[in-house]
Coordinates of C-alpha atoms and ligand atoms in Angstrom, one line a residue:
M1 CA -11.7 -24.2 -14.0
D2 CA -9.1 -23.0 -16.4
T3 CA -9.6 -20.0 -18.5
Y4 CA -7.9 -19.1 -21.9
N5 CA -4.7 -18.1 -21.8
P6 CA -3.6 -15.6 -24.2
R7 CA 0.3 -15.9 -23.5
N8 CA 0.6 -19.6 -24.3
G9 CA -1.9 -19.8 -27.3
G10 CA -4.0 -21.4 -24.7
K11 CA -1.8 -23.9 -23.1
S12 CA -1.3 -23.8 -19.6
N13 CA 2.1 -24.9 -19.2
P14 CA 4.2 -22.2 -19.0
G15 CA 8.0 -22.5 -19.8
P16 CA 11.1 -22.2 -17.1
C17 CA 10.6 -20.4 -14.0
R18 CA 12.9 -18.4 -11.9
E19 CA 12.3 -16.0 -8.9
L20 CA 12.8 -12.4 -9.3
N21 CA 13.8 -10.8 -5.9
L22 CA 12.5 -7.0 -6.3
D23 CA 14.4 -5.0 -3.7
G24 CA 13.2 -1.5 -2.1
L25 CA 15.8 1.1 -3.2
V26 CA 16.5 3.0 0.0
G27 CA 14.8 6.7 -0.2
P28 CA 16.7 10.1 0.7
T29 CA 14.9 10.6 3.3
H30 CA 15.5 7.4 5.3
N31 CA 15.4 8.1 9.0
Y32 CA 14.4 6.6 12.6
A33 CA 11.3 8.2 13.8
G34 CA 9.8 5.2 16.2
L35 CA 6.7 5.0 13.9
A36 CA 6.0 1.2 14.2
R37 CA 4.6 0.0 17.2
G38 CA 5.5 -3.9 18.0
N39 CA 8.6 -3.4 15.8
L40 CA 11.1 -3.1 18.5
A41 CA 13.8 -2.3 16.5
S42 CA 11.4 1.0 15.5
S43 CA 10.9 2.1 19.3
S44 CA 14.4 1.3 20.7
N45 CA 16.2 3.2 18.2
A46 CA 13.6 6.3 17.4
N47 CA 15.5 10.1 16.9
Q48 CA 18.9 8.5 16.2
V49 CA 20.8 10.1 13.5
S50 CA 20.4 7.8 10.4
S51 CA 22.7 7.9 7.1
P52 CA 20.4 7.8 3.8
Q53 CA 23.4 7.4 1.9
E54 CA 24.5 4.2 3.6
A55 CA 21.5 2.6 3.6
A56 CA 20.8 3.1 0.4
L57 CA 24.5 1.6 -0.8
Q58 CA 24.0 -1.3 2.0
G59 CA 21.0 -2.7 -0.2
L60 CA 22.5 -1.9 -3.4
A61 CA 25.4 -4.1 -2.2
K62 CA 23.3 -6.8 -1.3
M63 CA 21.5 -6.8 -4.5
K64 CA 24.2 -6.9 -6.5
A65 CA 25.9 -9.9 -4.5
L66 CA 22.7 -11.9 -5.6
A67 CA 22.7 -10.7 -9.3
D68 CA 26.5 -11.7 -9.2
K69 CA 25.5 -15.6 -8.4
G70 CA 23.5 -15.7 -11.3
L71 CA 20.3 -14.9 -9.6
L72 CA 17.7 -12.4 -10.8
Q73 CA 17.7 -9.1 -9.3
G74 CA 15.1 -6.2 -9.7
V75 CA 15.2 -2.5 -8.1
L76 CA 11.7 -1.0 -7.0
P77 CA 12.1 3.0 -6.7
P78 CA 11.6 4.9 -3.4
Q79 CA 8.4 6.5 -2.7
E80 CA 8.0 10.4 -3.0
R81 CA 8.7 11.5 0.3
P82 CA 7.6 14.0 2.1
H83 CA 4.3 13.5 0.6
M84 CA 3.1 16.8 0.1
P85 CA -0.3 15.8 -1.7
T86 CA -1.2 14.3 2.0
L87 CA 0.0 17.2 4.1
R88 CA -2.4 19.5 1.6
R89 CA -5.1 16.7 1.9
L90 CA -5.0 17.2 5.7
G91 CA -5.6 21.0 5.1
F92 CA -2.2 22.6 5.1
T93 CA -1.8 25.3 2.6
G94 CA 0.3 27.7 1.2
T95 CA 3.7 27.3 -0.2
E96 CA 5.7 24.0 0.5
E97 CA 8.3 26.2 2.8
K98 CA 5.1 27.6 4.6
I99 CA 3.6 23.8 5.1
L100 CA 6.8 22.6 5.8
A101 CA 7.3 24.7 8.9
R102 CA 4.0 24.9 10.0
V103 CA 3.7 21.2 9.9
S104 CA 7.1 20.6 12.0
Q105 CA 5.7 23.0 14.5
E106 CA 2.5 21.6 15.1
S107 CA 3.0 18.1 14.6
P108 CA 6.6 16.8 14.3
E109 CA 5.1 13.3 14.3
L110 CA 3.1 14.1 11.3
L111 CA 6.3 15.3 9.2
S112 CA 8.0 12.2 10.4
A113 CA 5.2 10.0 9.2
V114 CA 5.1 11.8 5.5
S115 CA 8.5 11.8 5.1
S116 CA 9.2 8.0 6.2
A117 CA 11.3 6.0 3.8
S118 CA 9.5 3.1 4.7
S119 CA 8.6 1.7 1.2
M120 CA 12.2 0.4 1.0
W121 CA 10.4 -2.6 2.6
T122 CA 9.0 -4.1 -0.4
A123 CA 8.1 -7.6 1.5
N124 CA 5.4 -5.2 2.3
A125 CA 4.8 -3.7 -0.9
A126 CA 2.0 -6.3 -2.3
T127 CA 1.0 -10.0 -2.2
V128 CA 2.1 -12.0 -5.8
S129 CA 1.1 -14.9 -6.9
P130 CA 2.6 -16.5 -10.1
A131 CA 1.0 -18.0 -12.9
A132 CA 1.4 -21.5 -11.8
D133 CA -1.0 -20.9 -9.3
T134 CA -4.0 -19.0 -10.8
V135 CA -6.8 -19.7 -12.3
D136 CA -5.9 -17.6 -15.7
H137 CA -2.7 -18.2 -15.7
R138 CA -0.8 -15.0 -15.0
V139 CA 0.7 -13.2 -12.3
H140 CA -1.4 -11.7 -9.9
F141 CA -0.5 -8.5 -7.7
T142 CA -2.4 -7.0 -4.7
P143 CA -0.7 -3.9 -3.3
A144 CA -1.0 -4.3 0.7
N145 CA -3.1 -1.5 2.1
L146 CA -0.5 -1.7 5.2
A147 CA -3.7 0.1 7.1
S148 CA -2.7 -1.0 10.4
S149 CA -0.2 2.5 10.3
F150 CA -0.6 5.7 8.8
H151 CA 3.0 6.2 7.7
R152 CA 2.4 2.9 5.6
S153 CA -0.9 3.2 4.3
L154 CA 0.6 6.1 2.4
E155 CA 2.3 3.5 0.1
A156 CA -0.6 1.5 -1.5
S157 CA -1.9 3.5 -4.2
E158 CA 2.0 4.8 -5.5
T159 CA 3.2 1.0 -5.1
G160 CA 0.0 0.0 -7.3
R161 CA 1.1 2.8 -10.0
I162 CA 5.1 1.3 -9.6
L163 CA 4.3 -2.3 -10.3
R164 CA 2.0 -1.3 -13.2
S165 CA 4.7 0.7 -15.0
I166 CA 6.8 -2.5 -14.4
F167 CA 4.5 -5.1 -15.2
T168 CA 2.6 -3.4 -18.1
D169 CA 1.3 -6.4 -19.8
D170 CA -2.2 -7.4 -19.3
A171 CA -1.8 -10.7 -21.2
W172 CA 0.9 -11.7 -18.3
F173 CA 0.1 -9.7 -15.0
A174 CA -2.9 -8.6 -13.3
H175 CA -3.3 -6.1 -10.9
H176 CA -5.8 -5.6 -8.5
P177 CA -6.6 -2.4 -5.9
S178 CA -5.4 -2.6 -2.3
L179 CA -8.1 -3.8 -0.2
P180 CA -10.2 -1.5 2.2
P181 CA -7.9 0.4 4.1
V182 CA -9.4 -0.4 7.5
S183 CA -8.0 -2.4 10.4
Q184 CA -10.8 -5.5 9.8
F185 CA -8.4 -5.9 6.1
G186 CA -5.4 -5.1 7.4
D187 CA -2.8 -6.5 4.6
E188 CA 0.8 -6.5 5.1
G189 CA 1.5 -8.3 1.7
A190 CA 4.0 -10.8 0.9
A191 CA 5.6 -10.5 4.5
N192 CA 2.7 -13.0 5.9
H193 CA 2.4 -14.6 2.4
T194 CA 4.6 -17.9 1.8
R195 CA 4.9 -20.1 -0.8
L196 CA 5.6 -23.6 -0.9
C197 CA 6.1 -25.9 -4.3
P198 CA 8.5 -28.3 -5.6
S199 CA 10.0 -25.6 -8.0
H200 CA 9.2 -22.1 -8.7
G201 CA 7.5 -22.8 -11.7
K202 CA 5.2 -25.8 -10.7
P203 CA 1.5 -25.2 -8.8
G204 CA 2.6 -24.6 -5.4
V205 CA 0.5 -24.3 -2.1
E206 CA 0.2 -20.5 -0.7
L207 CA 0.3 -20.1 2.8
F208 CA -1.3 -16.8 4.0
V209 CA -0.3 -16.3 7.8
Y210 CA -2.7 -13.9 9.9
G211 CA -2.6 -12.1 13.2
Q212 CA -6.1 -11.7 14.1
M213 CA -9.6 -12.8 12.9
A214 CA -11.5 -9.1 12.5
F215 CA -14.8 -10.7 12.4
D216 CA -14.7 -13.3 15.0
S217 CA -14.2 -12.0 18.8
R218 CA -13.4 -15.5 20.5
A219 CA -10.3 -15.5 18.5
A220 CA -6.7 -15.9 20.2
M221 CA -5.2 -11.9 20.3
P222 CA -1.9 -10.4 21.2
Q223 CA -2.1 -8.3 24.6
R224 CA 0.8 -6.1 24.0
F225 CA 1.1 -5.0 20.1
P226 CA -1.3 -5.2 17.4
A227 CA -2.2 -7.9 15.0
R228 CA -1.5 -6.0 11.6
Q229 CA -3.0 -8.7 9.3
T230 CA -6.1 -10.0 9.3
L231 CA -7.9 -13.6 8.1
E232 CA -10.6 -11.9 6.5
A233 CA -7.6 -9.6 4.6
S234 CA -5.9 -12.8 3.4
R235 CA -8.9 -14.7 2.4
A236 CA -10.0 -11.7 0.4
V237 CA -6.4 -11.7 -1.6
A238 CA -6.7 -15.4 -2.2
R239 CA -9.7 -15.1 -3.8
L240 CA -8.9 -12.0 -6.0
H241 CA -5.9 -14.2 -7.5
G242 CA -7.9 -16.7 -8.3
L243 CA -6.1 -19.5 -6.2
K244 CA -7.7 -22.8 -5.7
P245 CA -9.1 -23.6 -2.5
E246 CA -7.1 -26.6 -2.0
R247 CA -4.1 -25.1 -3.1
V248 CA -4.3 -22.3 0.3
V249 CA -3.8 -22.7 3.6
F250 CA -4.4 -19.9 6.0
A251 CA -3.3 -20.2 9.8
Q252 CA -2.7 -17.8 12.7
Q253 CA 0.4 -16.3 13.8
N254 CA 1.3 -17.3 17.6
P255 CA 0.0 -14.2 19.8
A256 CA 2.6 -14.7 22.0
A257 CA 5.3 -14.0 19.3
I258 CA 3.5 -10.9 18.2
D259 CA 4.0 -9.7 21.9
A260 CA 7.6 -10.5 21.3
G261 CA 8.1 -8.4 18.4
V262 CA 7.3 -10.6 15.6
F263 CA 5.1 -7.9 13.9
H264 CA 5.0 -9.8 10.7
N265 CA 5.5 -13.5 9.8
D266 CA 8.9 -13.1 8.0
V267 CA 10.1 -12.1 11.3
I268 CA 9.7 -15.7 12.5
A269 CA 9.6 -18.2 9.4
V270 CA 10.5 -18.2 5.6
G271 CA 10.1 -20.7 2.9
N272 CA 11.5 -21.6 -0.3
E273 CA 10.3 -24.3 -2.4
N274 CA 9.7 -27.2 -0.5
L275 CA 11.0 -26.2 2.5
L276 CA 10.1 -24.1 5.7
F277 CA 12.3 -23.1 8.0
Y278 CA 10.7 -21.5 11.3
H279 CA 10.7 -20.9 14.8
E280 CA 8.3 -23.4 17.1
L281 CA 6.7 -20.4 18.3
A282 CA 5.8 -19.1 15.1
F283 CA 2.5 -20.5 14.7
L284 CA -0.7 -20.8 16.9
N285 CA -1.5 -24.2 15.7
E286 CA 1.9 -25.8 14.4
E287 CA 0.4 -29.9 14.0
P288 CA -2.5 -29.2 12.1
L289 CA -0.4 -26.3 10.1
L290 CA 2.0 -29.0 9.0
A291 CA -0.7 -31.5 8.5
E292 CA -2.6 -29.5 6.0
L293 CA 0.4 -28.1 4.2
R294 CA 1.6 -31.8 3.6
E295 CA -2.0 -32.8 2.7
K296 CA -2.2 -30.2 0.2
L297 CA 1.5 -30.4 -1.3
G298 CA 0.2 -33.8 -2.3
N299 CA 3.3 -35.9 -3.7
T300 CA 5.4 -33.0 -2.7
P301 CA 7.2 -33.6 0.8
L302 CA 7.4 -31.1 3.0
E303 CA 10.7 -30.3 4.6
T304 CA 10.7 -28.4 7.8
L305 CA 13.6 -27.2 9.7
R306 CA 12.3 -26.3 12.9
V307 CA 13.7 -24.5 15.6
A308 CA 13.2 -25.0 19.1
S309 CA 13.4 -22.2 21.9
D310 CA 16.0 -24.0 24.0
Q311 CA 18.1 -23.9 20.7
V312 CA 17.5 -20.2 19.5
P313 CA 15.1 -18.1 22.6
L314 CA 12.2 -16.2 21.1
E315 CA 14.3 -12.8 21.8
D316 CA 17.5 -13.9 20.2
A317 CA 15.0 -14.7 17.1
V318 CA 13.9 -11.2 16.9
A319 CA 17.0 -9.4 18.0
S320 CA 19.3 -11.4 15.3
Y321 CA 16.3 -11.3 12.6
L322 CA 17.5 -15.1 12.1
F323 CA 14.4 -15.8 10.2
N324 CA 14.3 -12.5 8.1
S325 CA 16.9 -14.1 5.7
Q326 CA 16.4 -14.9 2.3
L327 CA 16.1 -18.6 1.4
L328 CA 17.3 -18.5 -2.3
S329 CA 17.4 -21.5 -4.8
V330 CA 20.8 -21.8 -6.4
D331 CA 22.7 -24.4 -7.8
G332 CA 22.6 -27.2 -6.1
G333 CA 20.7 -26.4 -3.4
M334 CA 20.0 -23.2 -0.9
L335 CA 21.2 -19.9 0.0
L336 CA 20.1 -18.4 3.4
V337 CA 20.8 -14.3 3.2
V338 CA 21.3 -13.3 6.7
P339 CA 22.0 -10.2 8.6
G340 CA 25.1 -9.6 10.1
E341 CA 23.4 -9.3 13.7
C342 CA 22.8 -13.1 13.2
R343 CA 26.5 -13.9 14.1
E344 CA 26.5 -11.4 17.3
V345 CA 23.7 -13.4 19.2
T346 CA 25.8 -16.4 20.2
S347 CA 22.9 -18.7 20.1
V348 CA 21.7 -17.9 16.5
S349 CA 25.5 -18.2 15.4
R350 CA 25.9 -21.7 16.6
Y351 CA 22.7 -22.4 15.3
L352 CA 23.8 -21.5 11.8
D353 CA 26.8 -23.3 12.3
E354 CA 24.6 -26.1 13.0
V355 CA 22.8 -25.5 10.0
L356 CA 25.6 -25.7 7.9
A357 CA 26.9 -28.8 9.3
G358 CA 23.5 -30.5 9.0
D359 CA 21.3 -32.6 6.7
N360 CA 19.2 -30.0 4.9
A361 CA 19.1 -28.2 1.7
I362 CA 20.9 -25.1 2.9
R363 CA 24.2 -25.7 1.3
A364 CA 25.7 -21.9 1.7
I365 CA 24.9 -18.9 4.2
E366 CA 25.8 -15.5 3.3
T367 CA 26.0 -12.2 5.7
F368 CA 25.1 -8.8 4.9
D369 CA 25.7 -5.5 6.8
L370 CA 22.2 -3.9 6.1
R371 CA 22.1 -2.3 9.8
Q372 CA 20.7 1.0 8.5
S373 CA 17.1 -0.8 7.6
M374 CA 17.7 -3.4 10.4
R375 CA 17.8 0.0 13.2
N376 CA 13.8 0.3 11.8
G377 CA 13.1 -3.5 12.0
G378 CA 14.1 -4.5 8.3
G379 CA 16.4 -7.5 7.3
P380 CA 17.0 -8.9 3.9
A381 CA 13.9 -10.7 3.8
C382 CA 12.0 -7.5 4.4
L383 CA 13.8 -5.7 1.7
R384 CA 12.6 -7.9 -1.1
L385 CA 9.5 -8.9 -3.1
R386 CA 9.5 -12.3 -4.7
V387 CA 8.0 -12.4 -7.8
A388 CA 8.2 -16.1 -9.9
L389 CA 8.4 -15.8 -13.4
D390 CA 8.6 -17.7 -16.6
D391 CA 11.3 -16.6 -19.0
D392 CA 8.6 -15.1 -21.5
A393 CA 7.6 -13.3 -18.5
V394 CA 10.9 -12.0 -17.7
A395 CA 10.8 -10.7 -21.5
A396 CA 7.2 -9.2 -21.1
M397 CA 8.3 -6.8 -18.1
N398 CA 9.8 -3.5 -17.9
Q399 CA 13.7 -4.6 -18.5
G400 CA 14.9 -1.2 -17.0
V401 CA 14.2 -2.3 -13.5
L402 CA 16.5 -5.8 -13.5
L403 CA 19.8 -5.1 -11.9
T404 CA 23.1 -5.7 -14.3
D405 CA 26.5 -4.0 -13.8
E406 CA 26.0 -1.3 -15.8
L407 CA 22.7 -0.2 -13.5
Y408 CA 24.7 -1.3 -10.6
E409 CA 27.4 1.3 -11.2
R410 CA 24.5 4.0 -12.4
L411 CA 22.4 3.4 -8.9
V412 CA 25.8 3.7 -6.8
A413 CA 26.6 7.1 -8.3
W414 CA 23.6 8.3 -8.5
V415 CA 22.8 7.5 -4.7
Q416 CA 26.5 9.3 -4.0
G417 CA 25.5 12.2 -6.0
H418 CA 22.1 12.8 -4.4
Y419 CA 22.1 11.5 -0.7
R420 CA 23.0 12.8 2.4
E421 CA 25.3 11.1 4.4
E422 CA 23.4 12.2 7.6
L423 CA 20.0 12.7 8.7
L424 CA 18.5 14.2 11.9
P425 CA 15.0 14.3 12.5
E426 CA 14.5 17.9 12.5
D427 CA 16.4 18.0 9.2
L428 CA 12.7 16.4 7.7
A429 CA 11.5 20.6 7.8
D430 CA 14.5 21.5 5.7
P431 CA 12.4 22.5 2.3
S432 CA 16.0 21.8 0.4
L433 CA 15.5 18.3 1.3
L434 CA 12.2 18.0 -0.5
Q435 CA 13.8 19.4 -3.5
E436 CA 16.9 17.2 -3.4
S437 CA 14.4 14.0 -2.8
R438 CA 12.7 15.0 -6.1
H439 CA 15.5 15.9 -8.4
A440 CA 16.7 12.3 -7.2
L441 CA 13.5 10.8 -8.1
D442 CA 13.0 12.8 -11.2
E443 CA 16.5 11.6 -12.6
L444 CA 16.0 8.0 -11.2
T445 CA 12.6 7.5 -13.6
G446 CA 14.9 8.0 -16.3
I447 CA 17.4 5.7 -15.1
L448 CA 15.1 2.8 -15.1
G449 CA 12.9 4.1 -17.5
L450 CA 9.5 4.0 -15.8
G451 CA 8.0 7.3 -17.2
S452 CA 6.5 9.6 -14.6
I453 CA 5.4 7.6 -11.8
Y454 CA 5.7 10.4 -9.1
D455 CA 3.0 13.3 -8.4
F456 CA 5.8 15.8 -8.6
Q457 CA 5.9 14.8 -11.8
H458 CA 2.6 16.0 -13.0
E459 CA 2.4 19.3 -11.2
V460 CA 2.5 22.2 -13.6
Ligands
LIG1 O1 6.6 -1.8 9.1 N1 9.3 -0.3 10.1 C1 8.8 -1.1 9.3 C2 9.4 -2.9 9.1 C3 8.9 -3.7 8.0 C4 9.7 -4.9 7.6 N2 8.7 -5.7 6.8 C5 9.0 -6.9 6.5 N3 9.0 -7.6 8.0 N4 8.8 -7.3 6.0 C6 7.6 -1.5 9.5 O2 7.3 -2.1 10.8 C7 9.9 2.0 11.1 C8 9.8 3.7 10.6 C9 10.2 4.6 11.7 O3 10.2 3.9 13.2 O4 10.9 5.1 11.4 C10 9.1 1.3 9.9 O5 7.8 1.5 9.6

């Protein structure tokens, strides 16, 4: 069923379409707290000294380099941390100084959770379905509830607010509330969602990858680490977005991969247009999955770049984040954006050289230093949310978040002016960190033209 589409005078054929990558700007409280079970980097770097300033500048350098290649690049602002409304909701009262002192004494874990800058990993911000796939020809957004961990679950409502402040026009954009925040509907957003299509503006097949079936206890489950995404959540998002069942595929992640540290599917697979780049241990039932994708893609031939364990062992894939790369359409082919760690792991570096020499769509590989984020398990693909938009939809969105040379310069100066060069776990209790962060974020909403999106901006 096609519904009337106001943006096109009723026509369902959108104009030329591009992919916008919205990267999360790293927040001023970026720290290593070991909060994410099943994420090996987060556990092994717990309590190390972090550099919020370096982290934010590394992220901005990646954004700038991709924008310089003519790619459409945007910025998502960090969230307000430490999140004082959550502490008050949990029974802490009195002045902010008093609350910070008490929580740091009674529960440093709670303080690090409400201080995490984890909203930088915008691949977990939401699931996005472009207009070409949806029944009403609008772009649909569902913020992820991130129900599997407390620190990340705090992101959902503000993420929804931020996305609405950027994609405001409801003739073009549809926003859904996040799913009920319980484990049965655990939803981690685009990190478990891949779109395969002939080109970004054409209807595609949306692949939802889940770690467990919440309502079927017979299904295979990881033994060591939690499966964060459920089939029930993926199905709900597909329904909300008005996707056609004949263009949707649900596939289970290999539990052995989750147990090896693959806490999101984007740590072991990435797709772009008609190419799926993945490790042989990524999916539980690889052959039936490929057959279903091929069938549902119809005339569009699925290209696969399958990496075997004897080329790159699973541990090397996890340690290097080879598959957490961005696979981007550029003139004449695709660009693979990988973290620097990929050149430090022998099997992976060798494999990348083979890719470049081989017969496939990847024409270039670019390496970025994202070490600050990588130490918490966030590579290039974690840091960005993909939104395929036609030119008119780009014009309809808030332009202030689109990266230009001028915005880049302003953001670099803003980071240098407000962010600390070093942060230790005990610094999270420092009331001046709270004030510095608020000051920075208040200025940022002005720079990005977003209005008052933060709770503290509404306090009197
Ligand atoms: O949810 N790390 C994040 C990393 C998210 C990466 N995203 C994707 N793969 N798309 C997580 O595990 C660590 C925070 C800490 O330990 O301080 C953290 O939340």
